[in-house]
Amino acid sequence: MTTSVVISGTGLWTPSHKITNEELVEAYNGYAEKFNADNRTDIEIGELAAKPLSSAEFIEKASGIRSRYTYIKDGILDITRMRPNIPKRADDELSDQAEMAIHAAKKALTAANKTAADIDAVIVSCAYTQRSYPALAIEVQEALGIKGFGFDMLVACSAATFALHRAYEMIAAGTAKGVLVINPELTSPQVNYGDRDSHFIFGDVATALVVEAAETADAEHVYEIMSTKAVTSYSNNIRSNFGYVSRANDSDPFANDMLFHQEGRKVFKEVCPMAVEHINEHLQRHSLDSSNVKRWWLHQANINMNSLISKKLLGREASLEEAPIVLDTYANTASAGSIIAFNLHHQDLVSGEIGLLCSFGAGYSIGSLILKKH
Ligand code: CO8
């Protein structure tokens, strides 16, 4: 008999600090004007390019983002700093990302009607972890009193869906009875707030999900994972060179290439058709098509990407009820975007209805799950 694997609870932790486009643009423009004044001579002789100004209208039109949450606001809008000021914690204190993860994990456990005793595997999966070891997942496991094992995973924007794939396989194989998948997306330390093209894109958040066998699930809202599908295809169009080798190759730890950077237009053009093909193939595996899907919990990187993808899938614009958007308030939260959409927009589905969860981003990486409400 094959085990039916379900998602039985989700948790969302939203930081209390919020930055609007207007606040962000005012800080960036102040920084750019100061940079241009300080470097006027080099700019005049063509040695240095002047920094162009940003605009809140452009940001909303090009991305759908109006504001974002940040773990710490202090420092980001300071034009002499342009990065969050996150105090260093001692080794015996809970780390920042573990703290974010625990907030979301507790909510997911409550929603799933579970306690630590029901979980025996913890996966912390996100775009960055603040240290290499010990794994954040093991720190979270210890703090929550979970027996078993934990490990960290990095798959940029597809970290959450790829971790759900692993959780699904572990439950199906019987190697775990309850898995907590947690995505503490602390993106703000990697954002180049002095770069007009990308200063507005990201926000911080943490999401969590409980994955278990259908036979142990007793929560109010339970979703069977009908199947998972993943694909990766190498691309340098979204990149960060930050890493532990920098010390050995004498690179500047504050250089622009150590931060998130991208060829946004190329990403848009290349990833949209990949995502459409991927989703159609996944649905075909179950002899389904887009008309069978009640809800699309799509990755949240750019509203124009989502509307293009849903237009190609449905042959028309998707309504906000069919394909919810959380970008306007959360911005791009790396792998957590589709999970936030799921968290906020899943309870109204009725038994037997189908939804599709899909991430797409750096790598390139695409991950999808077809979910059926119990
Ligand atoms: N204000 C005013 N004007 C601007 C601004 C700005 N802030 N930025 C750019 N412009 C200008 C450009 O210079 C350009 O001017 P011109 O036409 O004179 O050259 C014009 O506006 C148009 O610029 P673009 O062509 O760049 O504008 P787009 O319409 O393409 O929009 C986007 C830019 C929003 C970046 C868009 O291309 C996009 O969203 N692409 C998809 C990118 C994407 O989804 N990337 C995924 C990245 S996330 C990911 O994979 C996870 C990584 C790990 C997490 C990292 C955490 C830090």
XYZ file of C-alpha atoms in Angstrom, residues 58-317:
260
model
C 8.265 52.555 -11.657
C 8.621 49.983 -8.886
C 4.897 49.380 -8.552
C 4.346 49.229 -12.319
C 7.354 46.994 -13.081
C 6.949 44.621 -10.143
C 3.598 44.993 -8.359
C 5.441 45.700 -5.102
C 4.187 48.517 -2.858
C 5.966 47.714 0.387
C 7.984 45.014 2.084
C 8.603 43.756 5.626
C 12.097 43.685 7.071
C 13.473 41.822 10.064
C 15.284 45.018 11.133
C 14.549 48.406 9.572
C 17.347 50.286 11.285
C 20.203 51.057 8.859
C 18.396 50.298 5.577
C 17.189 53.883 5.065
C 20.383 55.464 6.435
C 22.097 56.865 3.316
C 25.504 56.473 4.933
C 24.857 52.756 5.583
C 22.279 51.258 3.144
C 22.077 47.881 4.862
C 20.248 46.599 7.948
C 21.955 46.972 11.289
C 21.553 43.504 12.792
C 23.386 43.180 16.114
C 25.725 40.184 16.330
C 24.477 37.540 18.737
C 26.669 35.387 20.968
C 27.107 31.678 20.202
C 24.893 30.733 23.142
C 22.010 32.952 21.958
C 19.340 31.866 19.487
C 20.388 32.938 16.001
C 18.231 35.409 14.049
C 17.053 32.957 11.419
C 16.349 30.247 14.015
C 14.188 32.769 15.877
C 12.273 33.613 12.682
C 11.922 29.894 11.906
C 10.565 29.087 15.377
C 7.856 31.771 15.143
C 6.548 30.233 11.889
C 7.055 26.617 13.017
C 4.943 27.074 16.164
C 2.073 28.428 14.076
C 2.327 25.502 11.628
C 2.313 22.977 14.482
C -0.799 24.596 15.992
C -2.572 24.612 12.603
C -1.658 20.934 12.111
C -2.850 20.091 15.638
C 0.581 18.614 16.396
C 3.243 18.914 19.092
C 7.010 18.422 18.983
C 6.464 14.729 19.795
C 4.738 14.227 16.414
C 7.718 15.583 14.432
C 10.926 13.649 13.789
C 12.551 15.644 10.980
C 13.185 19.377 10.526
C 14.246 20.914 7.218
C 15.257 24.579 7.219
C 15.255 25.561 3.587
C 15.775 29.072 2.237
C 17.900 31.236 -0.081
C 20.645 31.877 2.525
C 21.614 30.534 5.923
C 23.455 32.899 8.232
C 26.142 30.324 8.981
C 27.335 27.005 7.621
C 27.146 24.904 10.778
C 25.761 23.773 13.087
C 22.679 23.608 10.860
C 19.911 26.067 11.700
C 17.518 23.116 11.499
C 19.318 21.415 14.384
C 19.178 24.628 16.440
C 15.429 24.877 15.747
C 14.981 21.179 16.530
C 16.683 21.679 19.912
C 14.690 24.828 20.735
C 11.372 23.117 19.939
C 12.276 19.873 21.740
C 12.003 17.676 18.650
C 13.689 14.254 18.603
C 15.068 12.879 15.329
C 17.136 14.832 12.824
C 17.365 18.151 10.985
C 19.279 19.611 8.077
C 19.515 22.826 6.042
C 18.920 23.163 2.295
C 19.651 26.023 -0.128
C 17.837 26.219 -3.460
C 17.284 30.013 -3.758
C 13.672 30.732 -4.756
C 12.788 27.054 -4.961
C 14.088 26.169 -1.501
C 10.593 25.741 -0.028
C 9.110 23.588 -2.794
C 12.274 21.459 -3.075
C 12.192 20.894 0.712
C 8.533 19.870 0.433
C 9.621 17.328 -2.196
C 12.144 15.878 0.273
C 9.513 15.822 3.064
C 7.038 14.079 0.742
C 9.615 11.419 -0.121
C 10.585 10.902 3.523
C 6.988 10.314 4.613
C 6.283 8.127 1.564
C 9.413 6.058 2.247
C 8.644 5.779 5.959
C 11.942 7.422 6.992
C 10.061 10.081 8.985
C 6.567 10.272 10.456
C 6.239 14.047 10.685
C 8.375 16.673 8.921
C 8.566 20.405 9.623
C 9.620 22.360 6.541
C 10.640 25.905 7.547
C 11.668 28.857 5.355
C 13.182 31.733 7.344
C 13.818 34.089 4.418
C 16.128 36.769 5.794
C 16.874 38.423 2.455
C 17.565 42.034 3.521
C 21.271 41.533 4.404
C 21.843 40.420 0.759
C 19.966 43.272 -0.913
C 22.041 45.978 -2.576
C 20.027 48.992 -1.382
C 22.357 51.201 -3.432
C 21.414 49.534 -6.732
C 18.414 51.103 -8.480
C 17.569 47.951 -10.427
C 17.200 45.687 -7.403
C 16.866 47.795 -4.226
C 13.090 47.338 -4.143
C 12.718 43.631 -4.873
C 12.983 41.728 -1.581
C 11.362 41.418 1.828
C 11.867 39.263 4.921
C 9.417 36.641 6.232
C 9.278 33.101 7.640
C 6.932 30.310 6.607
C 6.536 26.730 7.816
C 4.569 23.612 6.889
C 3.867 20.279 8.556
C 4.020 17.224 6.271
C 2.793 13.834 7.514
C 0.917 10.695 6.454
C -2.827 11.112 5.824
C -3.574 8.465 8.429
C -2.038 10.549 11.256
C -3.520 13.901 10.129
C -6.452 15.313 12.089
C -6.246 19.037 11.283
C -9.104 21.077 9.884
C -7.451 21.825 6.533
C -5.490 18.919 5.064
C -4.061 18.774 1.545
C -2.946 15.558 -0.107
C 0.271 15.970 -2.098
C -0.764 14.210 -5.327
C 2.777 14.526 -6.690
C 5.856 16.752 -6.895
C 7.917 17.840 -9.904
C 11.235 19.667 -10.036
C 13.603 20.896 -12.718
C 16.824 22.916 -12.732
C 18.734 24.500 -15.598
C 21.993 26.396 -15.014
C 21.932 30.170 -15.507
C 24.130 33.057 -14.342
C 21.311 35.564 -14.792
C 20.520 35.582 -11.058
C 23.647 35.375 -8.979
C 25.395 36.133 -5.683
C 29.102 35.406 -5.268
C 28.953 35.632 -1.484
C 30.641 32.596 0.040
C 33.271 31.212 2.350
C 36.034 31.181 -0.284
C 36.064 35.022 -0.498
C 38.551 35.151 2.374
C 40.952 32.949 0.434
C 40.695 34.794 -2.864
C 40.958 38.207 -1.185
C 37.648 39.459 -2.575
C 35.981 42.528 -1.111
C 33.195 41.186 1.145
C 31.167 44.356 0.407
C 31.556 44.233 -3.399
C 28.370 44.423 -5.489
C 28.852 40.927 -6.902
C 28.720 39.509 -3.348
C 25.096 40.663 -3.184
C 22.013 39.619 -5.141
C 22.257 40.821 -8.751
C 20.419 39.811 -11.885
C 19.617 40.379 -15.535
C 15.950 40.945 -14.721
C 14.698 41.188 -18.305
C 16.456 37.948 -19.360
C 15.129 36.175 -16.272
C 11.626 37.310 -17.108
C 11.879 36.120 -20.726
C 13.515 32.774 -19.957
C 11.726 31.693 -16.782
C 8.097 32.384 -17.840
C 8.007 29.798 -20.687
C 9.944 27.297 -18.548
C 7.389 27.627 -15.751
C 4.412 27.262 -18.120
C 5.871 24.134 -19.753
C 6.746 22.670 -16.359
C 3.263 23.217 -14.922
C 1.488 21.865 -18.009
C 3.649 18.725 -17.971
C 2.983 18.247 -14.281
C -0.788 18.528 -14.722
C -0.698 16.162 -17.727
C 0.913 13.517 -15.519
C -2.476 13.274 -13.771
C -4.504 13.763 -16.973
C -5.466 17.195 -15.637
C -5.420 20.589 -17.310
C -5.596 24.159 -16.042
C -9.411 24.065 -15.945
C -9.187 21.449 -13.164
C -7.136 23.765 -10.923
C -9.157 25.807 -8.453
C -6.209 27.768 -6.995
C -2.740 28.715 -8.214
C -0.261 29.429 -5.411
C 2.440 30.834 -7.655
C 5.905 32.139 -6.840
C 5.806 35.848 -6.011
C 8.659 37.610 -7.819
C 6.885 39.950 -10.168
C 3.183 40.577 -10.846
C 3.730 40.806 -14.616
C 5.425 37.382 -14.591
C 2.482 35.883 -12.701
C -0.107 37.410 -15.008
C 1.793 36.259 -18.118
C 2.156 32.715 -16.730
C -1.497 32.459 -15.724
C -2.591 33.876 -19.097
C -0.571 31.192 -20.900
C -1.952 28.472 -18.616
C -5.596 29.544 -18.631
C -5.865 31.331 -21.979
C -7.171 34.364 -20.087
C -6.317 36.573 -17.095
